[in-house]
Coordinates of N, CA and C in Angstrom, one line a residue:
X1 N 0.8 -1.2 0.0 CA 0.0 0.0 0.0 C 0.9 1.2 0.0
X2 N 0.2 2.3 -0.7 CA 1.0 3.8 -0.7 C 1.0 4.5 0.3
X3 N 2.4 4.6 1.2 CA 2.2 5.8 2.2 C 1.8 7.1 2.1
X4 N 1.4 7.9 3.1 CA 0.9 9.0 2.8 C 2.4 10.1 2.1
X5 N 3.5 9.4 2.7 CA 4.6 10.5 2.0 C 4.6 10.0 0.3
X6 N 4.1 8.8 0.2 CA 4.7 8.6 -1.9 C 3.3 9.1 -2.1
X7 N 2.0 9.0 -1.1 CA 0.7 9.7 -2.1 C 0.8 11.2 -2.0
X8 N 1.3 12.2 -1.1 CA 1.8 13.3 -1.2 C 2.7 14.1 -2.4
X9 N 3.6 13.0 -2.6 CA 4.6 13.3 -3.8 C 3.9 13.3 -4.7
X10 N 3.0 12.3 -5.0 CA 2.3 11.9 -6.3 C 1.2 13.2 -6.4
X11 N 0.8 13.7 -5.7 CA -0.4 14.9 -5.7 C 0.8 16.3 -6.4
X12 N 1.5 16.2 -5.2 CA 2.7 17.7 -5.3 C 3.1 17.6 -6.6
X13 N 3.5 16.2 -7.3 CA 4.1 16.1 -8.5 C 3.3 16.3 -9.8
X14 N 1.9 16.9 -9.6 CA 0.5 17.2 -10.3 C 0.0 16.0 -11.1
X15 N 0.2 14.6 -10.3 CA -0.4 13.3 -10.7 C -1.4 13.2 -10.4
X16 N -2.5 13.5 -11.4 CA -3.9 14.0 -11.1 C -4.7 12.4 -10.3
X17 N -4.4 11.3 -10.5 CA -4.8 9.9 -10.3 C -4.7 10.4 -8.9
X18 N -3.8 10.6 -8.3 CA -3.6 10.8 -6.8 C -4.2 11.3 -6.2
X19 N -4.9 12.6 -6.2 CA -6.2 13.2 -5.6 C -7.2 12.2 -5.4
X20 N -7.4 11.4 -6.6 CA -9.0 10.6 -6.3 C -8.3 9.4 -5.7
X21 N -6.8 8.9 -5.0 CA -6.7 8.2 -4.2 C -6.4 8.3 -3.1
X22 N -6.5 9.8 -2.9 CA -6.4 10.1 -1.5 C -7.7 10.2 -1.1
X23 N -8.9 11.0 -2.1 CA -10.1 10.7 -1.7 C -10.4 9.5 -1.4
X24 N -10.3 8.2 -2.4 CA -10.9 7.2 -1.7 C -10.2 6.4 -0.5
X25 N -9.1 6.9 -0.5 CA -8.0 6.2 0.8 C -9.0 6.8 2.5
X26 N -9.4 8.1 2.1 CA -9.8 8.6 3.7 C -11.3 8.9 3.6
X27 N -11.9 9.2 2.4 CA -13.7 9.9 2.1 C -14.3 8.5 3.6
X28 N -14.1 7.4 3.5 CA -14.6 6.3 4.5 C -14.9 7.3 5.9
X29 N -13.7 7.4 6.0 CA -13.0 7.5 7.4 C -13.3 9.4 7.9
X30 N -13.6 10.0 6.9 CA -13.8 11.5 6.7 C -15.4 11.1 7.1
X31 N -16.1 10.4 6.4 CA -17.7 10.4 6.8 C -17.7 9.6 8.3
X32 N -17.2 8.9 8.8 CA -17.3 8.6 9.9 C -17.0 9.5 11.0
X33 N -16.0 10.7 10.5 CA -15.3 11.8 11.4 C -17.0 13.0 11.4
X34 N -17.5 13.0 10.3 CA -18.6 14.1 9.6 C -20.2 13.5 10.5
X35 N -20.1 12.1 10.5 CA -21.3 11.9 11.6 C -21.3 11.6 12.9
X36 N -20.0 11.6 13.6 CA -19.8 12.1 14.6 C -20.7 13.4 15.2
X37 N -20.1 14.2 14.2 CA -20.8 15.6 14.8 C -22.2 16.1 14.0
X38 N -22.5 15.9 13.0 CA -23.9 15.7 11.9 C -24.4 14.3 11.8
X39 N -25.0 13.7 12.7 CA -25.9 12.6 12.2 C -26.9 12.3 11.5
X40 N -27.1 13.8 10.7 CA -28.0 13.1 9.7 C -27.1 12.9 7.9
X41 N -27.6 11.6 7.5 CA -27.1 11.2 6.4 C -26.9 12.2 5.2
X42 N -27.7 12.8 4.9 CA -28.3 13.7 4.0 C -27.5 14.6 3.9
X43 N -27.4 15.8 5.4 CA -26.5 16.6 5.9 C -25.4 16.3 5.0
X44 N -24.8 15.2 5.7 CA -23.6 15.2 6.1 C -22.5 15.2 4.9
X45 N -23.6 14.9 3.6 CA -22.9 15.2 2.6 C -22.6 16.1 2.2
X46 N -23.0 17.1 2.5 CA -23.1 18.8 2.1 C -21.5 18.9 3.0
X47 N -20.9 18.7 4.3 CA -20.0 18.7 5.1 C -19.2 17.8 4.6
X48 N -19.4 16.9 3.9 CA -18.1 16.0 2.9 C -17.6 16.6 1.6
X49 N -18.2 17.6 1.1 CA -18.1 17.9 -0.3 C -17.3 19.5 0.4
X50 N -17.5 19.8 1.5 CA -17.2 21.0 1.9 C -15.7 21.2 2.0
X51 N -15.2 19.9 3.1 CA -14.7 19.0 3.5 C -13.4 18.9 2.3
X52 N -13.7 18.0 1.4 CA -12.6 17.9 0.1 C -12.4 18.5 -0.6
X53 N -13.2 19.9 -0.8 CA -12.9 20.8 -1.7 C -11.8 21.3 -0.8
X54 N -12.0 21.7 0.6 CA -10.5 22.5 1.3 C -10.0 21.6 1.1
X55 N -9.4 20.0 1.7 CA -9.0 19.5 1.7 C -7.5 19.5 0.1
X56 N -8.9 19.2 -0.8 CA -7.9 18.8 -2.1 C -7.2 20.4 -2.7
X57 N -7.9 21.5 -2.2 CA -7.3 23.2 -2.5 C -6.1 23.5 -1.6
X58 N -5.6 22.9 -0.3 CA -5.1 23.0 1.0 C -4.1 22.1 0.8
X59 N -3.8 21.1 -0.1 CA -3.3 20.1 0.3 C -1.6 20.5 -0.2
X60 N -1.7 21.6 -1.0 CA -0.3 22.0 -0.9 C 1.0 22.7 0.0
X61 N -0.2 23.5 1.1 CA 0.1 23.7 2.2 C 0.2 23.1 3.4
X62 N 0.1 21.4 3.6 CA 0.2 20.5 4.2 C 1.4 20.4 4.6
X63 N 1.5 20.1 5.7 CA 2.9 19.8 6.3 C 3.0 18.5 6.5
X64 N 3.8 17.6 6.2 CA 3.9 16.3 6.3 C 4.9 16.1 8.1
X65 N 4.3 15.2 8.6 CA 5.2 15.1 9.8 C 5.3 14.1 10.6
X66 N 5.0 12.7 9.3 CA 5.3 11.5 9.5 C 3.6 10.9 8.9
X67 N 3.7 9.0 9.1 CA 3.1 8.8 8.6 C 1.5 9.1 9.6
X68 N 0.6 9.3 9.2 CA -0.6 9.6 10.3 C -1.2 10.7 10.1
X69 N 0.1 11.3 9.9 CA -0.4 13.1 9.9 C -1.1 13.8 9.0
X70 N -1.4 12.9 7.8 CA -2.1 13.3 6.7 C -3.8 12.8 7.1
X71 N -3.5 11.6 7.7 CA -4.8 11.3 8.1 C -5.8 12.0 8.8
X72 N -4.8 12.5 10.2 CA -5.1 13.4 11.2 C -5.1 15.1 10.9
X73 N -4.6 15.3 9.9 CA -5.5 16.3 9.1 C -6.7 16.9 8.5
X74 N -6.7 15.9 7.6 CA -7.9 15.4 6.7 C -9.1 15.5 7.9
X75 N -8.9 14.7 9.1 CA -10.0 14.8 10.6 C -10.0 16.1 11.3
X76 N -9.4 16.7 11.2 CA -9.0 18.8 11.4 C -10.3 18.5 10.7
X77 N -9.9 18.8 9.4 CA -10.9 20.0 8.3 C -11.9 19.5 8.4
X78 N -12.0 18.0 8.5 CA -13.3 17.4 8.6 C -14.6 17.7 9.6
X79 N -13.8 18.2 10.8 CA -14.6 18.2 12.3 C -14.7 19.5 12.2
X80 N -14.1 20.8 11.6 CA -13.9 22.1 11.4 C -15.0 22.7 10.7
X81 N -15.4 21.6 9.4 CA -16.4 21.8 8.7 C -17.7 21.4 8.8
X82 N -17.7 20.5 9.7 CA -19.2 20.0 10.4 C -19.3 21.2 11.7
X83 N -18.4 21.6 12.8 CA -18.7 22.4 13.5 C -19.3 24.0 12.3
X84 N -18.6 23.9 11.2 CA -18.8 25.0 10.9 C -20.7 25.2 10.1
X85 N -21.0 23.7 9.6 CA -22.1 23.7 9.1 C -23.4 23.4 10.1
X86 N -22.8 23.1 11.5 CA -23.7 23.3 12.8 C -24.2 25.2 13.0
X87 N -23.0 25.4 12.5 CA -23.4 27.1 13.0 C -24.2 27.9 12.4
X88 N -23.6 27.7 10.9 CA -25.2 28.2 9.9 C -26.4 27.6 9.8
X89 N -26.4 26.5 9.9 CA -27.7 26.1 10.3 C -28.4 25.8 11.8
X90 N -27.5 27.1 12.4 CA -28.8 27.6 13.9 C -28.9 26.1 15.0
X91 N -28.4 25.6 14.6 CA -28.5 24.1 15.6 C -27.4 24.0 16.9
X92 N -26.4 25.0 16.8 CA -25.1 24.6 17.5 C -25.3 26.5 18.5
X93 N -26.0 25.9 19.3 CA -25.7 27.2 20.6 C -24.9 26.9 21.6
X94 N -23.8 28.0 21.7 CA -23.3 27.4 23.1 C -23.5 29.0 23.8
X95 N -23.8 28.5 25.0 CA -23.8 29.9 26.0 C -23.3 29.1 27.5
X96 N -23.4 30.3 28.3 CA -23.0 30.1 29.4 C -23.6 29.0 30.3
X97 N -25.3 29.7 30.2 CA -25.9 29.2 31.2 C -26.5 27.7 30.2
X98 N -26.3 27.0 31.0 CA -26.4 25.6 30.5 C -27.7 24.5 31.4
X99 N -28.7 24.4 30.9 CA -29.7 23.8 32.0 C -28.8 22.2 32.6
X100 N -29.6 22.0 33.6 CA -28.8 20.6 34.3 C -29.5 19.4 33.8
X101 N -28.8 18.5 33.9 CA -29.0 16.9 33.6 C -29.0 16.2 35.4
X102 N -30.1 15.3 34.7 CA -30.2 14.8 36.0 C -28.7 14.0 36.6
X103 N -28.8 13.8 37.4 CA -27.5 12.9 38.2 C -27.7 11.6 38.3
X104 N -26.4 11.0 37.4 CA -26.5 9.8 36.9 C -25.2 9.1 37.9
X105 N -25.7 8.3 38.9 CA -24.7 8.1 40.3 C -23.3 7.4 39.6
X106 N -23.2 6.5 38.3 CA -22.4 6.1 38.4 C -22.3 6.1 36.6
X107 N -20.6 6.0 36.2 CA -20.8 5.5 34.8 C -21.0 4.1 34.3
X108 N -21.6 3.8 33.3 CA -21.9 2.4 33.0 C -20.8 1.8 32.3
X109 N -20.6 0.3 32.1 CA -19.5 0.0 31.3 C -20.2 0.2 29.6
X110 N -19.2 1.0 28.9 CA -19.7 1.1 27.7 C -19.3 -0.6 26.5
X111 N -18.4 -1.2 27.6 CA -18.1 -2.5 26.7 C -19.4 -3.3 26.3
X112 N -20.3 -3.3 26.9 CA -21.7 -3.7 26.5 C -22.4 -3.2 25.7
X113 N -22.2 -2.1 25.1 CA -22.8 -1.9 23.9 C -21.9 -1.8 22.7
X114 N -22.5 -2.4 21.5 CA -22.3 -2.2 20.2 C -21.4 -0.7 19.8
X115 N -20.9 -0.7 18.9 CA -20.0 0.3 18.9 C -20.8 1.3 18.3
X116 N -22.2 0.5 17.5 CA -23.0 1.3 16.1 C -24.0 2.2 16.8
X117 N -24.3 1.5 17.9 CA -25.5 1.9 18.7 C -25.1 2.8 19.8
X118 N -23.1 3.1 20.3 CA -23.2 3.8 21.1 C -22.8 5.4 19.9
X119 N -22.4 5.1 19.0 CA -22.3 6.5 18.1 C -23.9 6.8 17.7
X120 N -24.9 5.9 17.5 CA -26.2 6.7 17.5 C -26.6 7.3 18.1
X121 N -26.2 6.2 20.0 CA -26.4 7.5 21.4 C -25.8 8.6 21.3
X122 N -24.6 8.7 20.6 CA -24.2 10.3 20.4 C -24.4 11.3 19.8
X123 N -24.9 10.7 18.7 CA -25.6 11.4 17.7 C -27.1 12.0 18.1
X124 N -27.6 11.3 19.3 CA -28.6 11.9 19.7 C -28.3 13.1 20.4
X125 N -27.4 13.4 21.2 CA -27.2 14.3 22.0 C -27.7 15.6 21.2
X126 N -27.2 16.5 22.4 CA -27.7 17.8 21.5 C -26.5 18.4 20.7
X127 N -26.4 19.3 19.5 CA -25.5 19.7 19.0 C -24.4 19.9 19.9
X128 N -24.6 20.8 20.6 CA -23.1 21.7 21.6 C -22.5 20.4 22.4
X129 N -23.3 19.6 22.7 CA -22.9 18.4 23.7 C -22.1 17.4 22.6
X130 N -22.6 17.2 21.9 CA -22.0 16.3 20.6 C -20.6 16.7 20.4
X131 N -20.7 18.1 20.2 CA -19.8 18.9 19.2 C -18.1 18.8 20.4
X132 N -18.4 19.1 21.9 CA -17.7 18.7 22.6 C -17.3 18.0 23.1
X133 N -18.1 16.7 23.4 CA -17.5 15.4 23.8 C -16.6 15.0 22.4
X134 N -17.3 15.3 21.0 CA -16.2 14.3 20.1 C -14.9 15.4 19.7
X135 N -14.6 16.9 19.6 CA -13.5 17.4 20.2 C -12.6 16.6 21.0
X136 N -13.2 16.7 22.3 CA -12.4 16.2 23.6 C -12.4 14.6 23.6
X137 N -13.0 13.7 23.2 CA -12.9 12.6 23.5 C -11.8 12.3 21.6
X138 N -12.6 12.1 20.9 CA -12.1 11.8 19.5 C -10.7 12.5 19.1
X139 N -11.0 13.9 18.7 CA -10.4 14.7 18.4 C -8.8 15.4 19.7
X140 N -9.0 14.5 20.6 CA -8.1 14.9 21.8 C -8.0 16.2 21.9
X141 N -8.2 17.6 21.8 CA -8.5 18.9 22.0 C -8.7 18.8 23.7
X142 N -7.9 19.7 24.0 CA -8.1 20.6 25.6 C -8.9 21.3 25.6
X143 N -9.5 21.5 26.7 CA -10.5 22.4 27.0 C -10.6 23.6 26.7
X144 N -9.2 24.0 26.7 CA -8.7 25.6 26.6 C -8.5 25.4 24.7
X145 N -8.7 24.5 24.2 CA -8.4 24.7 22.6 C -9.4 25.2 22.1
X146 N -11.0 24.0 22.8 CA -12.0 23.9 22.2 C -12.6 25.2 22.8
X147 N -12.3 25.2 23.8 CA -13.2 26.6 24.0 C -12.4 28.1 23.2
X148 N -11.9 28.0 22.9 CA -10.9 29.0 21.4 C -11.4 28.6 20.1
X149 N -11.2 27.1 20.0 CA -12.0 27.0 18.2 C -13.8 27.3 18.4
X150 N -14.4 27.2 19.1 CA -16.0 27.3 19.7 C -16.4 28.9 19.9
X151 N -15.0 29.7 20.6 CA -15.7 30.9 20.8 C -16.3 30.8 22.1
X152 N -15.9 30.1 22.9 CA -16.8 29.8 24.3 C -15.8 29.9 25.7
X153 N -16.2 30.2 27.0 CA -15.4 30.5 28.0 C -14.8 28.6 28.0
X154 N -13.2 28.7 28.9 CA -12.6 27.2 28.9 C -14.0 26.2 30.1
X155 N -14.7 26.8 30.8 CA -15.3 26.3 31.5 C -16.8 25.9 31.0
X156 N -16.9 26.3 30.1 CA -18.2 26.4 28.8 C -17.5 24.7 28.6
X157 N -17.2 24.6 28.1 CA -16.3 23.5 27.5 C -16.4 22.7 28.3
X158 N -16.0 22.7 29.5 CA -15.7 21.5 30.5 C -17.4 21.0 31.0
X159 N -18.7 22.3 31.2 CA -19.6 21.9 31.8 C -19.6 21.1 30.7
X160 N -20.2 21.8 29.3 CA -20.3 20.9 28.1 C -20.0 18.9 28.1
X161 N -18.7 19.3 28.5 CA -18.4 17.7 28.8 C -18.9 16.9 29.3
X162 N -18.8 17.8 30.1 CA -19.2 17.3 31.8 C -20.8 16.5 31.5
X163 N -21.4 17.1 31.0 CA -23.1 17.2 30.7 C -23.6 16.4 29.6
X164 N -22.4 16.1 28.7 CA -22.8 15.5 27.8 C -22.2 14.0 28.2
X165 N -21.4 14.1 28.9 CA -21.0 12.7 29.3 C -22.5 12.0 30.5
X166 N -22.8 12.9 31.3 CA -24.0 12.0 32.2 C -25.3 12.1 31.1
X167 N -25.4 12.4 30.1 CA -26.4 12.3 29.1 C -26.2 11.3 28.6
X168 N -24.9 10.6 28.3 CA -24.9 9.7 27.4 C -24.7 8.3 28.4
X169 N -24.5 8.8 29.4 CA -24.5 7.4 30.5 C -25.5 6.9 30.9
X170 N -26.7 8.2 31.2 CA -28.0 7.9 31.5 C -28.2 7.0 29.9
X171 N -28.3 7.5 29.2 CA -28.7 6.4 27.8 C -27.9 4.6 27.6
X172 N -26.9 5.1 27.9 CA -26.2 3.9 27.9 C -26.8 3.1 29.1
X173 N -26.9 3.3 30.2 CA -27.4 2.4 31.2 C -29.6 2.2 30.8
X174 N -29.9 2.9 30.1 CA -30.8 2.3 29.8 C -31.2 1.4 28.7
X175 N -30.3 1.4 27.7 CA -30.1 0.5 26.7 C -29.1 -1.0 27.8
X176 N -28.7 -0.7 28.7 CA -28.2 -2.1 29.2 C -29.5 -2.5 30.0
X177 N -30.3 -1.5 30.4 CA -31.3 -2.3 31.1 C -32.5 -3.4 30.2
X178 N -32.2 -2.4 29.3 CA -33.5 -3.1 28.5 C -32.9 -4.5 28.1
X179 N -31.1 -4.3 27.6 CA -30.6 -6.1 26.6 C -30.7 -7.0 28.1
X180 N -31.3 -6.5 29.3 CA -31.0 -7.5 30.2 C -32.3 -7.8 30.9
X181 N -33.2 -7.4 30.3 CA -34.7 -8.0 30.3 C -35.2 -9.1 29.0

């Protein structure tokens, strides 16, 4: 298989084949990064096409910095442009004051569920909760990042977490109650 440094060359060296194999090497893995934060199908294409156009316009300003780092790029622009197509379409508020979730005494083991069914639990969440747990959990971003790429105080960020994690626990422990009836 071609590493990302001979598929880099091959693009830089204006080998047009090589664009449509970098698309198809990551477009997979770019829609998995895109419904993370947009779960609806439909959407999310508008945010993939947004997505590759920077992507394949940008890609000569890429810094290469071993093997990965093209991947982990490509997941930048990808989560940049779903956060960004949350904002124009009015779905993605973040403010201060943040209503409460009930209190969920403990976390559940997530190894019992399905991997398909716990990304749809996420996908249910609400935008701003979505948008920061997969930053901070997926995207590894600090508090102090996301709350800079968001526009939001660092503590915005953390309740955010905070809140969207006992949302998704409360869900998760009732999807285990039900496979154990």
């Amino acid at each position: 298989m071609e590493t990302e440094r001979q598929l880099l060359e091959a693009i830089r060296s204006g080998e047009r084949a090589a664009l449509r194999r970098l698309y198809d090497r990551y477009s997979g893995y770019a829609m998995a990064v895109a419904l993370r934060y947009v779960p609806e199908r439909d959407e999310v294409h508008d945010v993939m096409q947004d997505s590759f156009v920077k992507i394949l316009t940008s890609i000569g300003q890429f810094n290469y910095q071993g093997e990965g780092s093209l991947k982990s790029w490509v997941a930048r622009i990808v989560s940049n442009r779903a956060i960004d197509y949350l904002r124009v379409h009015q779905r993605f508020m973040l403010t201060d004051g943040i209503p409460d979730e009930p209190d969920v005494p403990d976390e559940p083991d997530v190894g019992g569920v399905p991997p398909d069914v716990l990304m749809e639990m996420i996908g249910q969440l609400p935008a701003n909760y979505r948008t920061v747990l997969n930053l901070f959990v997926f995207e590894q971003q600090s508090h102090r990042e996301i709350a800079q790429l968001l526009g939001v105080k660092e503590s915005t960020s953390s309740s955010l977490f905070f809140r969207a994690r006992k949302m998704l626990a409360r869900m998760i422990k009732e999807y285990l109650n039900k496979q154990a009836t």
